[in-house]
Tab-separated table of C-alpha atoms and ligand atoms in Angstrom:
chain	number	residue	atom	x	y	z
V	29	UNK	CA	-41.278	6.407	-82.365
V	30	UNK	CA	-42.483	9.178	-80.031
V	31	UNK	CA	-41.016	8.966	-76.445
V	32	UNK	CA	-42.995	7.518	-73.552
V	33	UNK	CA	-42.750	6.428	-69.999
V	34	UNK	CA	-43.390	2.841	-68.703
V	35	UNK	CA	-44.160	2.300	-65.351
V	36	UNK	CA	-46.441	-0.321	-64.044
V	37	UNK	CA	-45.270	-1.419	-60.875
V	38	UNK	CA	-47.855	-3.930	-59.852
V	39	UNK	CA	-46.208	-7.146	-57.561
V	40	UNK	CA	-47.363	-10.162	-59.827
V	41	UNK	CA	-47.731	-13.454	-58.010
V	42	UNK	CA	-48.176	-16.371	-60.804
V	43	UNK	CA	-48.606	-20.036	-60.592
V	44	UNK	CA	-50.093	-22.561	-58.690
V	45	UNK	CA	-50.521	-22.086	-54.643
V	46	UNK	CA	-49.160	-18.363	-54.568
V	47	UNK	CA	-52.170	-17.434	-52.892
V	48	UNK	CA	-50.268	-18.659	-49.886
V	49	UNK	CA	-48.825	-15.635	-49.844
V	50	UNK	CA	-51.996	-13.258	-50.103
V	51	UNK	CA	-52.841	-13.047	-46.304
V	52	UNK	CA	-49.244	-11.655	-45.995
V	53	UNK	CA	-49.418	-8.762	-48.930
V	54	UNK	CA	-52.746	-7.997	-47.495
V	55	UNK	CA	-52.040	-7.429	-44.093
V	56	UNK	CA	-49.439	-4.948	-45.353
V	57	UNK	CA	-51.654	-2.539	-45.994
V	58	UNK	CA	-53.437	-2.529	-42.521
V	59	UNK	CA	-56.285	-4.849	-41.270
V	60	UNK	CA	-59.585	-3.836	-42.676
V	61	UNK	CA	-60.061	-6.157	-46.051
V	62	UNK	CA	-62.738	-5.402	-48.769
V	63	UNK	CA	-63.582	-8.989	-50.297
V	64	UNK	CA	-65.260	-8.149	-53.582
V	65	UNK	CA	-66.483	-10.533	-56.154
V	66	UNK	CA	-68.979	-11.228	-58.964
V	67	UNK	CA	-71.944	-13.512	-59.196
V	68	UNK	CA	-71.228	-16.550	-57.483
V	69	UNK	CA	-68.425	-18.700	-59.845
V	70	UNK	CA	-65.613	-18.021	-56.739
V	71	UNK	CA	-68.341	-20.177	-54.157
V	72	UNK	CA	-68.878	-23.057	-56.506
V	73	UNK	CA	-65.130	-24.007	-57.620
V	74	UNK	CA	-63.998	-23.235	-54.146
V	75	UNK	CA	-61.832	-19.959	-54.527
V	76	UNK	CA	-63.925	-18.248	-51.860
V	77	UNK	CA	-62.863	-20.960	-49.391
V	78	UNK	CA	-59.440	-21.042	-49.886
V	79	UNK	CA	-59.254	-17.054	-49.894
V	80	UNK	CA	-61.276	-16.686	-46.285
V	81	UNK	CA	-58.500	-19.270	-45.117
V	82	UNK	CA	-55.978	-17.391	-45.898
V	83	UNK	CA	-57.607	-14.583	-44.940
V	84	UNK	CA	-58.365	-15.470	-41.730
V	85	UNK	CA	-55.107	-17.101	-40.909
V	86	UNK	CA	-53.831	-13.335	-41.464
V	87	UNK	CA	-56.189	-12.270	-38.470
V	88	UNK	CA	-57.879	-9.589	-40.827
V	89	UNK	CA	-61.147	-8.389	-40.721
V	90	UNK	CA	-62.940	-8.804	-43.413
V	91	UNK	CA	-65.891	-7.378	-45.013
V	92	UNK	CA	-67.667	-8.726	-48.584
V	93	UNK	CA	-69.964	-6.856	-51.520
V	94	UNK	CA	-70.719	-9.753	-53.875
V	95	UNK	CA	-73.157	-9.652	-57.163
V	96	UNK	CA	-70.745	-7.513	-59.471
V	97	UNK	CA	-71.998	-8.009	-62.750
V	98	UNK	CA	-70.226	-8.303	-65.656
V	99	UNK	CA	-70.271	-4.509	-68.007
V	100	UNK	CA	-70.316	-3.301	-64.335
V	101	UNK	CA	-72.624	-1.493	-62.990
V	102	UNK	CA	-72.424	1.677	-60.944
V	103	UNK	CA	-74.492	1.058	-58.327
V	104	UNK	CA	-72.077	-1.873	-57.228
V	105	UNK	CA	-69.108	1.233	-56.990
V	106	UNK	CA	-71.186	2.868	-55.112
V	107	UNK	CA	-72.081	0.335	-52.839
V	108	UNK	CA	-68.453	-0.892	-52.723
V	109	UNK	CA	-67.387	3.159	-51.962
V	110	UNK	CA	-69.952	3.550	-49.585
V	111	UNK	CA	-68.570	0.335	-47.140
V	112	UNK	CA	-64.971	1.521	-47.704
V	113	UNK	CA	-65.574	4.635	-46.003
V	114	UNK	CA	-67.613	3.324	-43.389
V	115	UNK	CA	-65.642	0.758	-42.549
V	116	UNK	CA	-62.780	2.588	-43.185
V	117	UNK	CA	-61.576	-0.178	-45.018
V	118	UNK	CA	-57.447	-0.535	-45.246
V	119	UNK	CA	-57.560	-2.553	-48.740
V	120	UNK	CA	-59.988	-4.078	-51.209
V	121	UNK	CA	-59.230	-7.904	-52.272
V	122	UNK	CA	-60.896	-8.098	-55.753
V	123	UNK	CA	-61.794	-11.404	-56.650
V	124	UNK	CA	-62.775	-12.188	-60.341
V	125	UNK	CA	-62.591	-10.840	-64.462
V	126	UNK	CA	-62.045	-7.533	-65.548
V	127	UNK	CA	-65.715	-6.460	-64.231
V	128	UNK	CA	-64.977	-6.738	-60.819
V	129	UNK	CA	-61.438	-5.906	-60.774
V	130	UNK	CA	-63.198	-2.475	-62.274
V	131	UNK	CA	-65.505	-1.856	-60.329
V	132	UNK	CA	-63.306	-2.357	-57.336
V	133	UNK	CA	-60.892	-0.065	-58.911
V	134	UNK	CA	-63.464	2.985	-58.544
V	135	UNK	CA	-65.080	1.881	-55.010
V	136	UNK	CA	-61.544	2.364	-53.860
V	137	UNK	CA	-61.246	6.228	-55.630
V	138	UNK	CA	-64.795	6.737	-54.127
V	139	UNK	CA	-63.926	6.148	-50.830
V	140	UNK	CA	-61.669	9.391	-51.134
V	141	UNK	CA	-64.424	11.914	-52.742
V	142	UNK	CA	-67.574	13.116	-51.337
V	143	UNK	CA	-69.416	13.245	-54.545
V	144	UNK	CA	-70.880	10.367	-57.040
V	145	UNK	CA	-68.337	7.947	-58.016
V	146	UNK	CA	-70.482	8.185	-61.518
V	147	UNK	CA	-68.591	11.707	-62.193
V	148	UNK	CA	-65.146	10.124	-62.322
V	149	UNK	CA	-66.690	9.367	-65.972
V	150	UNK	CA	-69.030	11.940	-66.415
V	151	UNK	CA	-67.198	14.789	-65.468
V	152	UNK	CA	-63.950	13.691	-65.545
V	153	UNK	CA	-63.857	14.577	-61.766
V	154	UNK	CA	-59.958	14.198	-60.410
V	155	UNK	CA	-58.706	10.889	-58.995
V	156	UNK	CA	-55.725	11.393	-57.067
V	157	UNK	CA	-56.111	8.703	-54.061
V	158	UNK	CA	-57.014	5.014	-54.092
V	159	UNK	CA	-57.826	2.519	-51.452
V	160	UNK	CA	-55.172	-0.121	-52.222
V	161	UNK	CA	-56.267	-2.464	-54.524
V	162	UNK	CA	-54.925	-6.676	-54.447
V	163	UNK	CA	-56.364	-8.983	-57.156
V	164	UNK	CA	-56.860	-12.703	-57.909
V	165	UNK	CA	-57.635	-13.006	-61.347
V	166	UNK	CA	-60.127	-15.305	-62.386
V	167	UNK	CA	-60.497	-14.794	-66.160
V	168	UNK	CA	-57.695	-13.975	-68.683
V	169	UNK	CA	-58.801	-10.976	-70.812
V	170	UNK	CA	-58.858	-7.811	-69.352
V	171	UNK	CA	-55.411	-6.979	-67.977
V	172	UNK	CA	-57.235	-5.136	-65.319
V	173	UNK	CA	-54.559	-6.563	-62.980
V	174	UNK	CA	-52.292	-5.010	-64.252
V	175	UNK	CA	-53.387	-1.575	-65.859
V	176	UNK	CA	-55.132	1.607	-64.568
V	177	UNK	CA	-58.224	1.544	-66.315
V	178	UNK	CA	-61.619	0.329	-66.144
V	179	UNK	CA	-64.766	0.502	-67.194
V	180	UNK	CA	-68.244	0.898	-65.790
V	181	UNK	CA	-71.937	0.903	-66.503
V	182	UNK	CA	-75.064	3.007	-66.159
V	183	UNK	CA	-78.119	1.306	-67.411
V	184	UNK	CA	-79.901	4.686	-66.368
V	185	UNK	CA	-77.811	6.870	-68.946
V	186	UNK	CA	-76.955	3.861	-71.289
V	187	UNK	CA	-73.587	4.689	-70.754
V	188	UNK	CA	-70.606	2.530	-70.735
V	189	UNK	CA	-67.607	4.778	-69.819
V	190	UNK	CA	-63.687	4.050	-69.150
V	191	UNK	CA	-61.416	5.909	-67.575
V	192	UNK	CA	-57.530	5.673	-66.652
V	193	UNK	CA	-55.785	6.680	-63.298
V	194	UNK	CA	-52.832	6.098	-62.051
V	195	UNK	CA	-54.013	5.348	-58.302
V	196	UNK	CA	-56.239	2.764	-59.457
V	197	UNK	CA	-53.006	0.491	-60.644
V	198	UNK	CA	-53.353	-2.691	-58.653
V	199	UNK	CA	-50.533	-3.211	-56.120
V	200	UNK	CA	-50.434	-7.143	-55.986
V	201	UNK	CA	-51.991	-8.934	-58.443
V	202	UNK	CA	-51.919	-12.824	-57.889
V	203	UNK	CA	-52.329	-14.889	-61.490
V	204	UNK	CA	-52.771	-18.450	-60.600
V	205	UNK	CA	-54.036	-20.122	-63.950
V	206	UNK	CA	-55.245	-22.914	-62.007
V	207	UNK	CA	-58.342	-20.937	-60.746
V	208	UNK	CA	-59.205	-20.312	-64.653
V	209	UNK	CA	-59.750	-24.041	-65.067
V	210	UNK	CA	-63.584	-23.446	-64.341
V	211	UNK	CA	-63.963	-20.329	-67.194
V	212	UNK	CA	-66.494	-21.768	-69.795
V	213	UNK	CA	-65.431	-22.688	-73.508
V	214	UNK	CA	-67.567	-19.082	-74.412
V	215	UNK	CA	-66.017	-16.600	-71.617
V	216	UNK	CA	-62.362	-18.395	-72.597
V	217	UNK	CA	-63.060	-17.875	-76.309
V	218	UNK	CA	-64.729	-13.883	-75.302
V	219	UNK	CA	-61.721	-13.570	-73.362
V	220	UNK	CA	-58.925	-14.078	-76.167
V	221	UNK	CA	-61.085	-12.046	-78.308
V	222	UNK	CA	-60.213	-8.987	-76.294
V	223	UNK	CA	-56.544	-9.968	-75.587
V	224	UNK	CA	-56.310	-10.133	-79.476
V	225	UNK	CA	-58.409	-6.670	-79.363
V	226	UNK	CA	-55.959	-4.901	-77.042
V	227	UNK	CA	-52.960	-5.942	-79.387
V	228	UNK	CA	-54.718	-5.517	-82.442
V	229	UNK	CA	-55.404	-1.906	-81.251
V	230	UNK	CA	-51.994	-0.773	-80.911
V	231	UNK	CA	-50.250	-3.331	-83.894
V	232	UNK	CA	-52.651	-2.155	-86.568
V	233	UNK	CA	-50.588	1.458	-86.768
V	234	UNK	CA	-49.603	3.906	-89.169
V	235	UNK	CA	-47.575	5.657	-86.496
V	236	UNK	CA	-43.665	4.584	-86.543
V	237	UNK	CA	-43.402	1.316	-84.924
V	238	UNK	CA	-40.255	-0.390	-82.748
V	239	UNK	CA	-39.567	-3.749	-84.198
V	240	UNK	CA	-38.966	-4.915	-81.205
V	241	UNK	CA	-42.535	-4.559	-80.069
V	242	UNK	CA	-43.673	-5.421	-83.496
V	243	UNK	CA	-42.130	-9.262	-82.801
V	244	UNK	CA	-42.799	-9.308	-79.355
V	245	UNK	CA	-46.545	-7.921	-79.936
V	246	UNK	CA	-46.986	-11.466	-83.098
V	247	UNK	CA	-45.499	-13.615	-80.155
V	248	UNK	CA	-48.411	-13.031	-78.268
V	249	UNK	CA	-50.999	-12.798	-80.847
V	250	UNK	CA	-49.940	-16.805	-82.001
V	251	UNK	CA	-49.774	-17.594	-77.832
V	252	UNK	CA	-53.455	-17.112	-78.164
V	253	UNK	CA	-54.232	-18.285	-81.728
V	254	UNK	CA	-52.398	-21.539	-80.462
V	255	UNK	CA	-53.476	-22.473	-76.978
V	256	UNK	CA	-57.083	-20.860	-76.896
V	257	UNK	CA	-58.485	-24.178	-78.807
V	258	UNK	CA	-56.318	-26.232	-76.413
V	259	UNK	CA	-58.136	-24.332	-73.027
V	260	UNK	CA	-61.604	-24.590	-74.755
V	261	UNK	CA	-61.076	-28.332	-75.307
V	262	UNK	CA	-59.353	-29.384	-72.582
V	263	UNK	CA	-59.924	-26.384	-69.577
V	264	UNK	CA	-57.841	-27.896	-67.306
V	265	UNK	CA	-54.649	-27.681	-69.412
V	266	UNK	CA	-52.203	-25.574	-67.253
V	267	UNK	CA	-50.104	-24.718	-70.124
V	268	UNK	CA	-52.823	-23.647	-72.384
V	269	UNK	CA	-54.547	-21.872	-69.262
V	270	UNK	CA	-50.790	-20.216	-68.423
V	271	UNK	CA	-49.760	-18.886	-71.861
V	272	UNK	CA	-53.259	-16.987	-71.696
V	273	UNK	CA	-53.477	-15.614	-68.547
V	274	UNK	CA	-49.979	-13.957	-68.972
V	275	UNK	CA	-50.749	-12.685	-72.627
V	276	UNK	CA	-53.813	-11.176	-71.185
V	277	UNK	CA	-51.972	-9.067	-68.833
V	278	UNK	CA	-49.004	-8.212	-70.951
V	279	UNK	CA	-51.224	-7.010	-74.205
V	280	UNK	CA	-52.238	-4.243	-71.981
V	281	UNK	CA	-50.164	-3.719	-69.151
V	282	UNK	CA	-48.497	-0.847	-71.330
V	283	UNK	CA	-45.161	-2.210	-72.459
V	284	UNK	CA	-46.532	-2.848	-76.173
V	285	UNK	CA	-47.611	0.729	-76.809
V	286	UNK	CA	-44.392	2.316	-77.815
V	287	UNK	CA	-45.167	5.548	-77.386
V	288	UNK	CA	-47.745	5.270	-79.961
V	289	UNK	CA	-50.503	8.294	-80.062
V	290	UNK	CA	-53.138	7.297	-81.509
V	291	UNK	CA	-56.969	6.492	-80.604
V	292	UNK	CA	-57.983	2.927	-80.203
V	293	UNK	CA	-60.888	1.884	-82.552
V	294	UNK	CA	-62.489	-1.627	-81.627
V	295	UNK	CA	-63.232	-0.287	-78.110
V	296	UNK	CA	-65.071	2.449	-78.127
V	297	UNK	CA	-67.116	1.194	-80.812
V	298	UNK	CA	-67.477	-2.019	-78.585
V	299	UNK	CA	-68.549	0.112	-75.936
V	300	UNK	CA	-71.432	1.030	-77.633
V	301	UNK	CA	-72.560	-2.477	-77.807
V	302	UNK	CA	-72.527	-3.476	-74.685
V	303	UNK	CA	-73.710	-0.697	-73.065
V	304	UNK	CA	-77.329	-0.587	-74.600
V	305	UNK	CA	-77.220	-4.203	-75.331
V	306	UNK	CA	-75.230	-5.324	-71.966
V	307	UNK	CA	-73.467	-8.284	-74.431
V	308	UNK	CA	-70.339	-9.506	-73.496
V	309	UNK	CA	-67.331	-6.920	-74.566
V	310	UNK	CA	-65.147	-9.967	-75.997
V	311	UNK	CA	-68.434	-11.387	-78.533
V	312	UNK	CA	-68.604	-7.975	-79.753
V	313	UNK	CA	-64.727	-7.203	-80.361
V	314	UNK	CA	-64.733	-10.430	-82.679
V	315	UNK	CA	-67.777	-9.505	-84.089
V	316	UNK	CA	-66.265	-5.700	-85.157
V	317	UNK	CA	-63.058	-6.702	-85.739
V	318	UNK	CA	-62.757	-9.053	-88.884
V	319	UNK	CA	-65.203	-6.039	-90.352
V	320	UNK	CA	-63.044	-3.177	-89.087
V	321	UNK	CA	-60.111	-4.508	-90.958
V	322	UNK	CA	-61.763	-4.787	-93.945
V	323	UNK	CA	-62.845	-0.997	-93.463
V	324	UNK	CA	-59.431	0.529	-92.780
V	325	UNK	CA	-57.664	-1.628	-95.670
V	326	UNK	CA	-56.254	0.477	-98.314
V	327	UNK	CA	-52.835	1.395	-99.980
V	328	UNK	CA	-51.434	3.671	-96.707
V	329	UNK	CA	-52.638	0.307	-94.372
V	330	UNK	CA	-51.897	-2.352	-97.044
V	331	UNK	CA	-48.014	-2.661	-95.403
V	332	UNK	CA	-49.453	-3.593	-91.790
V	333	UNK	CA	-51.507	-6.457	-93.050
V	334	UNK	CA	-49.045	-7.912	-95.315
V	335	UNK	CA	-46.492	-7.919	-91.799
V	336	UNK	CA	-49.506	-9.576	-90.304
V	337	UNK	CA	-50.636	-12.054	-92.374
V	338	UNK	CA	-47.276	-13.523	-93.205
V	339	UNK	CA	-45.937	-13.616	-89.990
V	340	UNK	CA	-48.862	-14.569	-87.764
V	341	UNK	CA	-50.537	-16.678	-90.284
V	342	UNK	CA	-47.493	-17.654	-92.475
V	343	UNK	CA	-48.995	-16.368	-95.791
V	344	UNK	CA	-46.629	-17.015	-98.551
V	345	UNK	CA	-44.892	-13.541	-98.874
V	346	UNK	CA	-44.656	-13.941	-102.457
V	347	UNK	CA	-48.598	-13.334	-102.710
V	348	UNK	CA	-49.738	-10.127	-104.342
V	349	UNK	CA	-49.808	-7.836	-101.235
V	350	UNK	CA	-53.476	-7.247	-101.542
V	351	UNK	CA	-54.140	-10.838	-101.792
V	352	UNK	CA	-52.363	-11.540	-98.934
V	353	UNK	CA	-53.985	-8.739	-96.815
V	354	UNK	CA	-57.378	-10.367	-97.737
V	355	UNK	CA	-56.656	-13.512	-96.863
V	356	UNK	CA	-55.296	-12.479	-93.149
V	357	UNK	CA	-58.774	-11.403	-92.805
V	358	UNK	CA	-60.340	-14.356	-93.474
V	359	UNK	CA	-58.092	-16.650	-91.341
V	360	UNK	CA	-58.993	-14.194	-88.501
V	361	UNK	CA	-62.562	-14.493	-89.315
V	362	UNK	CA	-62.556	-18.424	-89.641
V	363	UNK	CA	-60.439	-18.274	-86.182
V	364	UNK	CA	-63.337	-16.089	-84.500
V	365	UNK	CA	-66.414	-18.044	-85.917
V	366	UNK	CA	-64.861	-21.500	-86.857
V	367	UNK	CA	-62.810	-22.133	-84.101
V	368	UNK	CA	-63.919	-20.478	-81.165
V	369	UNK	CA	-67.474	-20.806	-82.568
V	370	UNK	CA	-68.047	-17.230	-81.498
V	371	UNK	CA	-71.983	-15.270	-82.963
V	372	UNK	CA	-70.147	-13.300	-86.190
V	373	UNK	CA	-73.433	-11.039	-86.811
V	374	UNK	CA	-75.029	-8.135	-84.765
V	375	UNK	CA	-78.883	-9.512	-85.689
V	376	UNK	CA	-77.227	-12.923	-84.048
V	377	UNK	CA	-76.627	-11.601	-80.648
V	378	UNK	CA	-79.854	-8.911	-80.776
V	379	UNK	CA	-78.456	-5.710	-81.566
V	380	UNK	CA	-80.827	-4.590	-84.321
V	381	UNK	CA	-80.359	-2.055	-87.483
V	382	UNK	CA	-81.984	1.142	-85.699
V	383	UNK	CA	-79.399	1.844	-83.082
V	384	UNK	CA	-76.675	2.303	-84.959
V	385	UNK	CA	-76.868	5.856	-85.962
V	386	UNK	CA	-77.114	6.364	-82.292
V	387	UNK	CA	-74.225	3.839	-80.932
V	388	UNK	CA	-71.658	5.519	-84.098
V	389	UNK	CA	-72.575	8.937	-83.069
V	390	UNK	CA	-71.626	8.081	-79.509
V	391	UNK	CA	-68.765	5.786	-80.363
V	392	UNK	CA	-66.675	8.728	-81.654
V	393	UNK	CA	-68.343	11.717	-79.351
V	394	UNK	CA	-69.550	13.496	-82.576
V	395	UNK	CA	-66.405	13.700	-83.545
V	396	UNK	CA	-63.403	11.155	-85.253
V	397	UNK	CA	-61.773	8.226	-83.971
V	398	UNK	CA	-58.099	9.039	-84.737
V	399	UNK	CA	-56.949	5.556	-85.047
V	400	UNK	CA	-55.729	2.950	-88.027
V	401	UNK	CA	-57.576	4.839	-90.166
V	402	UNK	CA	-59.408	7.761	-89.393
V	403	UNK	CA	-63.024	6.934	-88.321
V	404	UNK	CA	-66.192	9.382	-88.130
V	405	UNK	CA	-69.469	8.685	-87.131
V	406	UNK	CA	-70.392	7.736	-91.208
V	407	UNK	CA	-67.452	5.428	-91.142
V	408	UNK	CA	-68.474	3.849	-87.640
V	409	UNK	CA	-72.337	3.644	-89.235
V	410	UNK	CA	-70.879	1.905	-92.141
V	411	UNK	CA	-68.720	-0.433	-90.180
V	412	UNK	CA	-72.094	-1.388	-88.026
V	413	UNK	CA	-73.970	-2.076	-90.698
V	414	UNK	CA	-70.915	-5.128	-92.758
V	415	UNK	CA	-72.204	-6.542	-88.712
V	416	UNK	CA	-75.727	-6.655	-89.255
A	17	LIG	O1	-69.609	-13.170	-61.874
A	17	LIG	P1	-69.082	-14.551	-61.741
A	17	LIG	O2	-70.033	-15.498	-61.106
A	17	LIG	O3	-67.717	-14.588	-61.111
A	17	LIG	O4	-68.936	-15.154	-63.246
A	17	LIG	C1	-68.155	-14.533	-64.247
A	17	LIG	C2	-68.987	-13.795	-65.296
A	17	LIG	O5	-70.252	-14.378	-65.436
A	17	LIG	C3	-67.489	-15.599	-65.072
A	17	LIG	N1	-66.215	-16.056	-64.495
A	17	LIG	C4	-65.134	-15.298	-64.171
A	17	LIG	N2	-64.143	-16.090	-63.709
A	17	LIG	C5	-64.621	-17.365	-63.703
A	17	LIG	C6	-65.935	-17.332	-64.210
A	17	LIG	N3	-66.680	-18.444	-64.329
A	17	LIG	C7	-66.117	-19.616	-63.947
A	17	LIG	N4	-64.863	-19.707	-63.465
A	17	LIG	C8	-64.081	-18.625	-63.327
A	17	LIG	N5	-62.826	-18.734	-62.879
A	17	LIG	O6	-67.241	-14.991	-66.325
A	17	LIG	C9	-68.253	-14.030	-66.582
A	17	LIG	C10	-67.613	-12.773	-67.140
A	17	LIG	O7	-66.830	-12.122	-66.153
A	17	LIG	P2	-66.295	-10.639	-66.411
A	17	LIG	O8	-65.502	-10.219	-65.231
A	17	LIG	O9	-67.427	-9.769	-66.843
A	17	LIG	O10	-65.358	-10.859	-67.700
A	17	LIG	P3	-64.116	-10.081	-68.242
A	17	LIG	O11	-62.900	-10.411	-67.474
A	17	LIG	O12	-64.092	-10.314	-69.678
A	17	LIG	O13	-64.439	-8.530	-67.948
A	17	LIG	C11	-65.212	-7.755	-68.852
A	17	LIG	C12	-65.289	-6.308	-68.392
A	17	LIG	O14	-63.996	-5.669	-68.386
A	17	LIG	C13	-64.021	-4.492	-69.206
A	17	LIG	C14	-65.083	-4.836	-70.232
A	17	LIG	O15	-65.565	-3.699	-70.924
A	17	LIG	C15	-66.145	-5.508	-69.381
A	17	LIG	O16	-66.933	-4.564	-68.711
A	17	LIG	N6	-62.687	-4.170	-69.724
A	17	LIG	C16	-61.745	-3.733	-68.860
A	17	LIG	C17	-60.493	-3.321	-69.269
A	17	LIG	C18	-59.459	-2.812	-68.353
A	17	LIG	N7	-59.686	-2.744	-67.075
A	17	LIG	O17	-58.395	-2.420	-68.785
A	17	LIG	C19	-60.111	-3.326	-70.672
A	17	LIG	C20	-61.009	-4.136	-71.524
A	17	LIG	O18	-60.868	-3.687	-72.854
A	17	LIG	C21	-62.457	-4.119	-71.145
A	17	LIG	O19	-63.098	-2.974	-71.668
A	18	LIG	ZN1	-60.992	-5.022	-74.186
């Protein structure tokens, strides 16, 4: 275990009717509110309504940019940047999924730089200063609202870059699993596919693990295994809808990591995907991930999927180790594309054969992904093509 600081000090609201309390936490941080929000889910299930209420009874001013896609784009951060400074807006209430919880994260950096909020990615360029940043999360997946990433698109470049910051850490994040009720059967099931993604990424290690984290990290992967049928059968299901939402933020809020140094895999290759295709980042994480595992699984790995398959999918442990390894795949697989009914091919969801030199070379910069297993651009190429 390597040493490694923990400090996410975002002010979670969760459960039904704490949005009472967002005019309040808002009008801490001065009077000039940034209302962001996607493409128009918040207006039909009534979330916009309730939020200008509470707005309002606050006496704020508020101001809106509305049509964030999802795989955001950066013409909506530079819109959103653009209004913050000016307005000079005091805080920006971001209203929806991951996309525009990201986007919103780097309108609120951009309001403090003079140059193209597309070089935060490009060029690395510094972000030191954030306009403060309150969410209501509409989708569980993410954990936007509660890390200090995000990640944004340029159709222009076919780029899809992420980037972390510490300023970009929402302050108040409100988690009322009520307002998920309305997610669709697909965007729940995309959804758990990434908050399995973000654990998978840091359990599937060669790197010392802490037990602890080990346990805590299979709690969370059978939360969603169990109550993601539940949500796509019955939406309205608060428990179902509960356990996710909170998995969602705690599979990447931090905690689970450990200290652990080592590159993610699943992500950047996802990346790739969606940022020439623009599919949704959860279909292709299921779609990779079943194959990536098959990839990486070899004597040195063997250990981790034996630990996984018997105690997330209660695999007899007296199973060769190989066989049992195998087999952990496959449940995953018939868990992705049985039960969530999720596309399991790339020529399913349109990504075609001739890209994928391009997409491996970029998923691992020309160089390796040091993750599970080592990954170069031949691996990555090989891993695209068990998709196809
Ligand atoms: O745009 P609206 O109309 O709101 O509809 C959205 C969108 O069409 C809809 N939706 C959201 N909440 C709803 C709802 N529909 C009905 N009822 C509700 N309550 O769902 C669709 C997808 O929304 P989006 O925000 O795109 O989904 P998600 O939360 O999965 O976000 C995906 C983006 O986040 C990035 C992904 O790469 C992708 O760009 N990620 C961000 C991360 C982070 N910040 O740490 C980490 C992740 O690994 C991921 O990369
Ligand atoms: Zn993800």
């Amino acid at each position: 275990m390597n040493p490694f600081l923990y400090h996410i000090p975002t002010k979670v609201y969760f459960g039904e009717n704490q949005l009472h309390h967002l005019g309040e936490e808002l009008a801490k941080f001065g009077k000039r509110v940034l209302l962001t929000y996607g493409g128009g889910s918040i207006k039909k299930n009534g979330l916009y309504d309730t939020i200008l209420k509470e707005i309002q009874a606050a006496n704020l001013e508020v101001y809106e940019l509305s049509g964030i896609a999802p795989n955001p784009r950066i013409e909506s951060v530079r819109a959103g940047a653009a209004i913050c400074k000016e307005k000079q807006i005091d805080v920006i209430l971001a209203v929806g999924g991951g996309s525009t919880l990201d986007a919103s994260k780097f309108m609120a950096a951009g309001a403090y730089v003079d140059h193209d909020p597309w070089e935060f990615f490009s060029k690395n360029a510094p972000i030191e200063k954030a306009v403060p940043l309150v969410t209501v999360l509409t989708l569980s997946a993410t954990g936007s609202e509660m890390d200090c990433g995000g990640v944004v698109s340029n159709l222009e470049t076919q780029d899809k870059l992420g980037r972390l910051a510490t300023p970009l850490l929402p302050k108040v994040s409100f988690l009322d699993p009520t307002i998920t009720y309305t997610v669709s059967p697909y965007q729940t099931a995309c959804g758990t596919a990434d908050i399995l993604s973000h654990i998978f990424e840091v359990y599937f290690t060669t790197e010392k693990d802490l037990y602890m984290l080990d346990c805590f990290m299979e709690g969370m992967i059978k939360t969603v295994l169990r109550y993601t049928p539940i949500a796509m059968k019955d939406p309205t299901n608060y428990e179902a809808r509960a356990n996710l939402m909170w998995t969602s933020s705690w599979a990447i809020n931090g905690f689970v990591n450990g200290g652990k140094e080592h590159d993610w895999s699943c992500h950047p290759m996802e990346h790739e995907l969606s940022a020439i295709y623009d599919i949704t980042h959860g279909l292709g994480l299921a779609i990779l991930t079943p194959r990536w595992l098959e990839y990486c699984l070899d004597e040195t790995t063997l250990p981790k999927y034996v630990q996984f398959g018997v105690n997330v999918f209660g695999i007899d442990d007296t199973l060769e180790p190989m066989t049992i390894a195998r087999e952990a795949i496959k449940r995953l697989s018939d868990f992705f594309f049985n039960t969530l009914q999720l596309d399991d091919t790339f020529t399913k969801v349109g990504i075609k054969a001739e890209d994928i030199p391009l997409m491996a070379r970029k998923a691992c910069g020309g160089g390796t992904l040091e993750g599970f297993k080592p990954l170069n651009q031949k691996d990555i190429e090989a891993i695209f093509t068990k998709c196809i």
